[in-house]
Short mmCIF file of C-alpha atoms in Angstrom, two decimals:
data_model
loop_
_atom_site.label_atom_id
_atom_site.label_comp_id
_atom_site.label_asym_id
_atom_site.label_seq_id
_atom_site.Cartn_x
_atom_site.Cartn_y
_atom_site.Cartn_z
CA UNK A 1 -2.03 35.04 -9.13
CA UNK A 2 -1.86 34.04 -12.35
CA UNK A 3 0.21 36.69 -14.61
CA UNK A 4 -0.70 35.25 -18.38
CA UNK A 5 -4.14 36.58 -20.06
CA UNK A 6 -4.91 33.41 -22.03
CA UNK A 7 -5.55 30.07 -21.12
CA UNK A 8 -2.55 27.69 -22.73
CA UNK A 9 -3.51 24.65 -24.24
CA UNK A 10 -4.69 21.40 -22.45
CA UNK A 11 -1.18 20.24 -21.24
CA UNK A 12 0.17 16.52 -21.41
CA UNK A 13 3.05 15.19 -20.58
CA UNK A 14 6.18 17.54 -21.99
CA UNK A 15 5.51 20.51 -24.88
CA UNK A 16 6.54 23.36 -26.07
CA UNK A 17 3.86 25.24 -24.26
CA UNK A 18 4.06 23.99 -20.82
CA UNK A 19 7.80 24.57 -20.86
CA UNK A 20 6.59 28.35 -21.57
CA UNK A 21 3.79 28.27 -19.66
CA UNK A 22 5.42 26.92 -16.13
CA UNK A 23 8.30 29.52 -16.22
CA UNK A 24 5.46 32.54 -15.78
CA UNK A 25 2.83 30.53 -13.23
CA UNK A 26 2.46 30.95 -9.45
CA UNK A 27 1.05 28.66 -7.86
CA UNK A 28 -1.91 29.96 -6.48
CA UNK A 29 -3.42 27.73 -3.66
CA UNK A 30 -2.63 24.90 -1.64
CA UNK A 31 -3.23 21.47 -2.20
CA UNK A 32 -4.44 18.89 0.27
CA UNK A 33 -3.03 15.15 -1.58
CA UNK A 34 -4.88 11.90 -0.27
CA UNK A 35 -4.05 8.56 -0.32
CA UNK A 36 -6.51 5.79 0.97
CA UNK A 37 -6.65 2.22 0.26
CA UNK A 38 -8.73 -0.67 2.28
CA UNK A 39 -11.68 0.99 4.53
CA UNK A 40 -10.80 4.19 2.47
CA UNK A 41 -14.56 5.82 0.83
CA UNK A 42 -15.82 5.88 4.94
CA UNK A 43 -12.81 7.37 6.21
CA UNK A 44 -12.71 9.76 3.00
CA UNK A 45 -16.17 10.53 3.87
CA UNK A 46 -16.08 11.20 7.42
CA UNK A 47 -12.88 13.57 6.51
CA UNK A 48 -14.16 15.87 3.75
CA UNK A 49 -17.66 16.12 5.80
CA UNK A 50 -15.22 18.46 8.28
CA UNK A 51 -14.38 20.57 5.03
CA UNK A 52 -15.49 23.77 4.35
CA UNK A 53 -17.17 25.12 0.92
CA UNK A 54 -14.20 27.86 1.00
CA UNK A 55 -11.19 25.86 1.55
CA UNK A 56 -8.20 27.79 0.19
CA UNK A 57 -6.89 24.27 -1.29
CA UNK A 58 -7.22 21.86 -4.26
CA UNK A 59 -7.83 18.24 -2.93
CA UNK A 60 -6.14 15.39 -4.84
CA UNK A 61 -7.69 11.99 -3.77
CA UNK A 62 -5.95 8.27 -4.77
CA UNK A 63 -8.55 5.39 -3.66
CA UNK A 64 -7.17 2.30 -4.39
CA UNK A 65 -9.97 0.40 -6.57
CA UNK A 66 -10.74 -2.29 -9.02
CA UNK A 67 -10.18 -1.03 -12.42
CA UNK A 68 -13.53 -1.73 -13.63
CA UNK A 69 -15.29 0.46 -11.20
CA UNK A 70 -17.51 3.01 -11.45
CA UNK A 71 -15.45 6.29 -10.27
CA UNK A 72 -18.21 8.47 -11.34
CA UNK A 73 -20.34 6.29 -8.28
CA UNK A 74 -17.40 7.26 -5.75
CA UNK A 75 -17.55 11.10 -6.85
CA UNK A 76 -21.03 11.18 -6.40
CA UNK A 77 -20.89 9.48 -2.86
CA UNK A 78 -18.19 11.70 -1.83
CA UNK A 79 -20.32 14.35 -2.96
CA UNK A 80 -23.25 13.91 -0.66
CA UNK A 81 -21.05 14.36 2.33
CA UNK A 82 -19.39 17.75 1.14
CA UNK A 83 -19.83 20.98 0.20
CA UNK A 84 -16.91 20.94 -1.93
CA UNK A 85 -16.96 20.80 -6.24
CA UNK A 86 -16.26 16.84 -6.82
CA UNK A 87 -14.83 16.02 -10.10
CA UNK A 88 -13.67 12.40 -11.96
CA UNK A 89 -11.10 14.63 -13.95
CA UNK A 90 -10.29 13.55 -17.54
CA UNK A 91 -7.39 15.94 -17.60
CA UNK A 92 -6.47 18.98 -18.41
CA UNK A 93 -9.01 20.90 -16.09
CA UNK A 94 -7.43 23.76 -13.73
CA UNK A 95 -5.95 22.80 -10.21
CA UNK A 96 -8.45 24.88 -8.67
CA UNK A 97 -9.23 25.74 -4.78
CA UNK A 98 -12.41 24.14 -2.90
CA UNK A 99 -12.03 21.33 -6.10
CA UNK A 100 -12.02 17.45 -4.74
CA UNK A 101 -10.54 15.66 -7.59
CA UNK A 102 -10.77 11.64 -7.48
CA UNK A 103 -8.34 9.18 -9.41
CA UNK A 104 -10.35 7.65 -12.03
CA UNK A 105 -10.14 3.98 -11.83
CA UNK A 106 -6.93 2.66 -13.64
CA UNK A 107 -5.16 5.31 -14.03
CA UNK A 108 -2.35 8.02 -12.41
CA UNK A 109 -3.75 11.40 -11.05
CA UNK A 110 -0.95 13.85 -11.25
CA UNK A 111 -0.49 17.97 -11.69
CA UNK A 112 1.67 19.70 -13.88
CA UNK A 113 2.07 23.93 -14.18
CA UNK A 114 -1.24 24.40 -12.35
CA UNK A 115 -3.33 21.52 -14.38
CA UNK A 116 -4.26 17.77 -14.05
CA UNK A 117 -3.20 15.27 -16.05
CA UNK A 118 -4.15 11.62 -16.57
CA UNK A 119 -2.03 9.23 -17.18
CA UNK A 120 -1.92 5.23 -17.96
CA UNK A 121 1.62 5.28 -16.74
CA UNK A 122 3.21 2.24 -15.07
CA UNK A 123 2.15 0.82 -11.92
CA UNK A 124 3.73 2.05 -8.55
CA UNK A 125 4.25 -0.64 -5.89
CA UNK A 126 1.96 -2.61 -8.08
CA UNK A 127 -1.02 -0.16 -7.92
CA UNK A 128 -2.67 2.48 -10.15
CA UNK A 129 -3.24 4.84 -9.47
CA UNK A 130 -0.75 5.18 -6.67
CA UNK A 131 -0.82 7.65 -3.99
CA UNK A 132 3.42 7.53 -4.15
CA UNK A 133 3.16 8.99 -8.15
CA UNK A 134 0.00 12.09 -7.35
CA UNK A 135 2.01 12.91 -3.71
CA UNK A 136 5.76 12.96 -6.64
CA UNK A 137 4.28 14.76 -8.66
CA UNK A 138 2.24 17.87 -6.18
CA UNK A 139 5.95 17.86 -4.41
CA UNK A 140 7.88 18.69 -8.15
CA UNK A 141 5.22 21.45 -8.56
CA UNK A 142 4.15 23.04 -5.42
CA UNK A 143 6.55 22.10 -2.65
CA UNK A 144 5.66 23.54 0.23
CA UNK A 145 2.68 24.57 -0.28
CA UNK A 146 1.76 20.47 -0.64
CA UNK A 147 -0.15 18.95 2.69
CA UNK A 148 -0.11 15.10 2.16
CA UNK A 149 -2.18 12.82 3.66
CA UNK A 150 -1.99 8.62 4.23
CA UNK A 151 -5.31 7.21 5.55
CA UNK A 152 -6.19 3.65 6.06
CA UNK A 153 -5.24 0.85 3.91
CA UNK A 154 -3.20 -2.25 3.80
CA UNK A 155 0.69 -2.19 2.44
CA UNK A 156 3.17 0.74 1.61
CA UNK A 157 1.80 3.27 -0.82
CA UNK A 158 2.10 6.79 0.19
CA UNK A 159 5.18 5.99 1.99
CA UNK A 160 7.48 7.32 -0.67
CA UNK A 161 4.71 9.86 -1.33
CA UNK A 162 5.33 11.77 2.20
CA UNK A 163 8.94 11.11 2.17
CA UNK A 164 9.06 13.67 -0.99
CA UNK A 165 6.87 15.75 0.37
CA UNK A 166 9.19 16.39 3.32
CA UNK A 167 11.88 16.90 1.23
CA UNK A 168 10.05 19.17 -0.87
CA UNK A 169 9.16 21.54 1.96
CA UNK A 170 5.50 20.40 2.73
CA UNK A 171 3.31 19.11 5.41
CA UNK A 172 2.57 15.45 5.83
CA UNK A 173 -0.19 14.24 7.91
CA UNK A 174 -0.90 10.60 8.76
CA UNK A 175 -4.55 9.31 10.34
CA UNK A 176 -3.65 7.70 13.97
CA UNK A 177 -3.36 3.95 13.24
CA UNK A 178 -4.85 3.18 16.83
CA UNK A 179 -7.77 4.14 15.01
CA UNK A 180 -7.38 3.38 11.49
CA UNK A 181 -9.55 0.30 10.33
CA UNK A 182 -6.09 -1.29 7.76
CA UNK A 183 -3.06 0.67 9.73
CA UNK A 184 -0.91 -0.90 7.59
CA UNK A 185 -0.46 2.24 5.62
CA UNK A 186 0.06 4.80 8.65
CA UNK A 187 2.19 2.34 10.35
CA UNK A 188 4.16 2.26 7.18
CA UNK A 189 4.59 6.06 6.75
CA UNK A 190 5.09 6.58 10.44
CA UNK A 191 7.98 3.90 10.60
CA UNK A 192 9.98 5.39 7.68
CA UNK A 193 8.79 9.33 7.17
CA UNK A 194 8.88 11.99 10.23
CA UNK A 195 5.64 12.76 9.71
CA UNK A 196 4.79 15.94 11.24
CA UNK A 197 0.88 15.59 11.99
CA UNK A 198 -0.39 12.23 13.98
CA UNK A 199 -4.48 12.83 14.33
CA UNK A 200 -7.50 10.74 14.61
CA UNK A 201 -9.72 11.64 11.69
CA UNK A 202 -12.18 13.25 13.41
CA UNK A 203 -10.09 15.92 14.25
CA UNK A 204 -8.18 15.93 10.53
CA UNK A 205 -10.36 18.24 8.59
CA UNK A 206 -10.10 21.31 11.06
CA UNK A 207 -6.34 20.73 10.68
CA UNK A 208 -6.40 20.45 7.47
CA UNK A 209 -8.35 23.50 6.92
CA UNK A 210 -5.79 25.23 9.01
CA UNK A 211 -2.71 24.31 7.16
CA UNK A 212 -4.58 25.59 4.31
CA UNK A 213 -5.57 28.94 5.40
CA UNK A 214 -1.52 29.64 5.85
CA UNK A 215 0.73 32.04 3.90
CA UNK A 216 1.52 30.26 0.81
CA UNK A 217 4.98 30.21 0.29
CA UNK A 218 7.40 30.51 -2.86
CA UNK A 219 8.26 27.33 -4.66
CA UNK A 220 12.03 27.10 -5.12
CA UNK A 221 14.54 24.43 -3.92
CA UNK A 222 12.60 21.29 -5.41
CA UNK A 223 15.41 18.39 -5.37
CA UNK A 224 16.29 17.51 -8.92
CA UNK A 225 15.59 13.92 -8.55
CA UNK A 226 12.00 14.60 -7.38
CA UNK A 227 11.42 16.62 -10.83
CA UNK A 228 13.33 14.17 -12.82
CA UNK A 229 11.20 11.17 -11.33
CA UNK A 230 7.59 13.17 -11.75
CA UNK A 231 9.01 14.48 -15.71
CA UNK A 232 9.49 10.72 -16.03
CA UNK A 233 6.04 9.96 -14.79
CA UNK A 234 4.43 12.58 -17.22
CA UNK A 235 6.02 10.89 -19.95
CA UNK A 236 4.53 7.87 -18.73
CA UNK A 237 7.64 5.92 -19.18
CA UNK A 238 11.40 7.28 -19.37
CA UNK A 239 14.94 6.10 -20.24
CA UNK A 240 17.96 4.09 -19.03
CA UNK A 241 20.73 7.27 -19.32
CA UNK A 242 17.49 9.37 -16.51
CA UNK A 243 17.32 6.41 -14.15
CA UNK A 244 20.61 6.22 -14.18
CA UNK A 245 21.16 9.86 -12.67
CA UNK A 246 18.57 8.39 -10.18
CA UNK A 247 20.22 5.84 -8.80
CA UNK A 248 22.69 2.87 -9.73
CA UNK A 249 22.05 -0.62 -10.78
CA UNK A 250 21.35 -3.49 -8.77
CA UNK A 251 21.60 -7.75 -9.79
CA UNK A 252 17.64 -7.87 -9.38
CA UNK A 253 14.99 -7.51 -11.81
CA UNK A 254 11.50 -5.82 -12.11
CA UNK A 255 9.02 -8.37 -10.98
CA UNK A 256 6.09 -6.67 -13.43
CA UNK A 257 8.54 -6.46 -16.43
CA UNK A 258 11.35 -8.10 -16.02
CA UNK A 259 13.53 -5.32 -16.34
CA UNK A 260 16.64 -4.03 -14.82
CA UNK A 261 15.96 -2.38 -11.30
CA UNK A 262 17.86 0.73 -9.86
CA UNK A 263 18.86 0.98 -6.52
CA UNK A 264 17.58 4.94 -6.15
CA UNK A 265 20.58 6.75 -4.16
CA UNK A 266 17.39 10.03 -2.62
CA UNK A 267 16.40 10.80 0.44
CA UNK A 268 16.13 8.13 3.36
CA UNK A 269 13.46 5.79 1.86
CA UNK A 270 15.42 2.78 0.38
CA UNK A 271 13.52 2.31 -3.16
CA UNK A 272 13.89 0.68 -6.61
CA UNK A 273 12.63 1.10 -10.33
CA UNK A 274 12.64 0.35 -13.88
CA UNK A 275 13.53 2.62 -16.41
CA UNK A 276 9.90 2.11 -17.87
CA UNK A 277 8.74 3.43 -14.30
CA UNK A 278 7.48 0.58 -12.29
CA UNK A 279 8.89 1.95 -8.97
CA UNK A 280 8.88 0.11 -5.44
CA UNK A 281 9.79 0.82 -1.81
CA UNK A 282 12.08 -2.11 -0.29
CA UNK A 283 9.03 -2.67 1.20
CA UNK A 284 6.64 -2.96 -1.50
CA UNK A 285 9.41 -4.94 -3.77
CA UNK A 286 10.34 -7.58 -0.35
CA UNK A 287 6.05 -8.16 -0.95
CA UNK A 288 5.45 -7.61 -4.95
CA UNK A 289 8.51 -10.32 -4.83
CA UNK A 290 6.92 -12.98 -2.15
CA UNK A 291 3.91 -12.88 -4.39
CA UNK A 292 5.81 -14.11 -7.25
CA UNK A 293 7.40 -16.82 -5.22
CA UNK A 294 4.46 -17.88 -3.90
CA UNK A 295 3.62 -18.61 -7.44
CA UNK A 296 6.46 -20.94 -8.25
CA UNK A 297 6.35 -22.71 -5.43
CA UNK A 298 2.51 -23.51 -6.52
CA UNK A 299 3.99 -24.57 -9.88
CA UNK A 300 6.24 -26.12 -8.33
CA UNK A 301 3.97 -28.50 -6.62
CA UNK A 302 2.13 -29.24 -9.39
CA UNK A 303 5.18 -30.45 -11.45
CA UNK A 304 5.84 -32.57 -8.55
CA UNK A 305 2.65 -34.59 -8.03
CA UNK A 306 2.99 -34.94 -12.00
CA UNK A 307 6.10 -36.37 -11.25
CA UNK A 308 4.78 -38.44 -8.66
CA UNK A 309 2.17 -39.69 -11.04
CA UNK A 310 4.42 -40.71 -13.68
CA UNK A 311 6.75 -42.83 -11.12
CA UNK A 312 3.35 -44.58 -10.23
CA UNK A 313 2.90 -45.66 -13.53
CA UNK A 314 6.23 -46.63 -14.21
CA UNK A 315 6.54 -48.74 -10.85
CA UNK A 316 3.39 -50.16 -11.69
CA UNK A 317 4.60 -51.70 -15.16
CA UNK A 318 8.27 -52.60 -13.68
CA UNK A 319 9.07 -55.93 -11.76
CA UNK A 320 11.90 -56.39 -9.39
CA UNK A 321 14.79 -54.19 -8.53
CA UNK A 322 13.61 -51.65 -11.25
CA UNK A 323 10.02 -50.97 -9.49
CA UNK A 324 11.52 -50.84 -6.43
CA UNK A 325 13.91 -48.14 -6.93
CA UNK A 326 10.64 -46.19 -8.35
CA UNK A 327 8.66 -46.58 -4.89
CA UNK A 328 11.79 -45.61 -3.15
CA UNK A 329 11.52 -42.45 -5.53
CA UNK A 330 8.23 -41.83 -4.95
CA UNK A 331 8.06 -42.19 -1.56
CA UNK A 332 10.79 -39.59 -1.31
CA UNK A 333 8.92 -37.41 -3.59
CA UNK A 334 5.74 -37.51 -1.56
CA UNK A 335 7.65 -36.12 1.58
CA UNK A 336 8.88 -33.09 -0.83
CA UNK A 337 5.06 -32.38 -1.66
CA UNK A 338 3.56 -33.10 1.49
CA UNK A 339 6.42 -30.05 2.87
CA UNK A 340 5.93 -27.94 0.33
CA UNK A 341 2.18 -28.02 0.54
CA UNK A 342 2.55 -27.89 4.52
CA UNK A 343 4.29 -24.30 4.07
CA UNK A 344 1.71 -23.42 0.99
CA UNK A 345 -1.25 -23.67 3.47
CA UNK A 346 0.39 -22.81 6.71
CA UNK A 347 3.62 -20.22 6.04
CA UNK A 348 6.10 -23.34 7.37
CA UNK A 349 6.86 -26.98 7.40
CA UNK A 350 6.08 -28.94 10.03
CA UNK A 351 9.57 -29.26 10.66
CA UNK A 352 9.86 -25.58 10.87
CA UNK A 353 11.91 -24.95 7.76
CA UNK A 354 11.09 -22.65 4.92
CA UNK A 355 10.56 -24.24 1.14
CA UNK A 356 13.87 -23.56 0.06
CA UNK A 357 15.47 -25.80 2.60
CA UNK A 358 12.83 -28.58 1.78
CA UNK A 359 12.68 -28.19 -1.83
CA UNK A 360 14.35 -31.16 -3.81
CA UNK A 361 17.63 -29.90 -5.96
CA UNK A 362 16.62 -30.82 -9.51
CA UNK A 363 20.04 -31.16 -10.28
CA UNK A 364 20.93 -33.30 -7.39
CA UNK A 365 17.88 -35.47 -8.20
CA UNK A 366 19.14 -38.97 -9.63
CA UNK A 367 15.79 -40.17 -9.49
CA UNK A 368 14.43 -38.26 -12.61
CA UNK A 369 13.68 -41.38 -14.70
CA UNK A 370 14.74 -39.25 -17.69
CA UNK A 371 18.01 -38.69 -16.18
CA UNK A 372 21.40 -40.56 -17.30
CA UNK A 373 21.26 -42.09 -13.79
CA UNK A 374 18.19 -44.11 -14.24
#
């Protein structure tokens, strides 16, 4: 029950006013946080079909989506399936019971002292809105009264999500890969979270509903780093002296910024971020980092058949010993790009070896023609 007569301003991020405001606020309802990614709008619509008009809980939604489309098109599909008030929030509105509130495309959904907020923060394991930065920030603010939820979807997101959660004191539910049409997601939260609800999704909402229907409990006991990290994420980006009481520094960088990553030191989840808040599972960063790879190794082709096409021109205008040293280069060369494009295509050489071991050393190379050797 709310114990203040006036409604405080529309909080964001930090203020005077929601420092005042969250020292007198009880949290008065559940909430039910979602996080869905590939095959996500069915399996959101099949679940809040099974919810009633009455639920006793807020309900948080990340969809993973192109940040050009038309959220207002989702709400209003979700809509037709439920009884339940569906909103695209803007922030600011009340975290209110029977509510379904959908990330709007490109951007965080989080709550703070009781309200939404919006945010354009940093990506989290290269998504926004994440599910890992709504299920942060619901754990920092109503503990155990938070039931989280990882549907179908391909990679890691959520992961971290449920993990503080747990160590929050709330629920965490996961749909039953076996069933799920992308289990990448379950099988992700299953392998690193013990997640205390398994369930196909036709049986999800009239668990969910239960969970929600219990005693609401008080919200004390919130680990520190879980409030630091969702403060952080209200702020939309945060320092180098608050990571550091995160976690400790690591020789790797941020592969969206380039920045210093911390090796975070919380819970059992091994995971990384910037101090400008782009924040990974090992997971997530082992992919976000292969991705980047990938890329070189594409550009590093290319510089090679340029290479090869500049010894064909110079062999071409040589005579004697000189042109033959160039097709001895470029024949050599041509082996380097045929096993390089041979693990592009296929994940491996046809020799079995990965692109590192077939790569040529640049600095071992005496047949750069712009080299002293030549």
């Amino acid at each position: 029950m709310r114990t203040l007569a006036y409604t405080p301003p529309i909080l964001r991020g930090f203020s005077a006013a929601s420092s005042f405001y969250s020292r007198f606020v009880d949290h008065p309802t559940h909430v039910i946080v979602i996080g869905a990614s590939a095959g996500g709008m069915p399996a959101l619509c099949q679940l809040v079909a099974q919810l009633p008009a009455d639920l006793p809980a807020a309900v948080l939604v990340v969809q993973h989506f192109a940040p050009d489309s038309s959220g207002q098109h989702l709400v209003e599909r979700l809509a037709r399936h439920t009884d339940l008030r569906c909103k695209l929030p803007q922030g600011g509105e009340l975290v209110e019971p029977n509510t379904l509130y959908l990330a709007p495309p490109d951007r965080h959904l989080l709550v703070k002292d009781g309200y939404v907020l919006v945010t354009k923060g940093p990506h989290e394991n290269h998504y926004r809105p994440a599910a890992d930065a709504l299920f942060r920030s619901a754990a920092a603010y109503y503990g155990p009264n938070v039931i989280g939820v990882v549907l179908t979807g391909m990679l890691h997101d959520g992961t971290a999500g449920l993990e503080f959660i747990k160590r929050s004191g709330g629920l965490t539910v996961v749909q039953d890969p076996q069933e799920a049409e992308f289990p990448s997601m379950p099988e992700s939260a299953l392998s690193n979270v013990a997640v205390d609800y398994v369930v196909p999704l036709s049986e999800m909402g009239f668990l969910l509903t239960r969970l929600a229907r219990m005693p609401l409990a008080s919200v004390k006991n919130i680990p520190e780093d879980i409030k630091l990290e969702a403060a952080i994420a209200e702020r939309v980006v945060g320092t180098t002296d608050e990571v550091t009481r995160l976690g400790r520094p690591v020789p790797m960088t941020c592969p969206d910024c380039g920045g210093s990553l911390w090796e975070l030191k919380h819970g059992q989840l091994l995971r990384y971020r910037c101090h400008t808040g782009h924040a990974f599972t090992a997971d997530g960063l082992l992919q976000r980092t292969q991705h980047g790879l990938e890329e070189s190794l594409w550009v590093a082709l290319r510089m090679m058949e340029e290479r090869k096409n500049l010894l064909t021109n110079m062999a071409s205008r040589g005579e004697g010993t000189y042109s033959v040293q160039q097709e001895e280069r470029i024949e050599e060369i041509k082996l380097h790009i045929n096993r390089l494009r041979e693990f592009l295509l296929n994940g491996t050489s046809q020799n079995g070896t990965t692109p590192e071991a077939d790569a040529p050393d640049p600095a071992a190379d005496s047949g750069n023609p712009l080299s002293p050797q030549s």
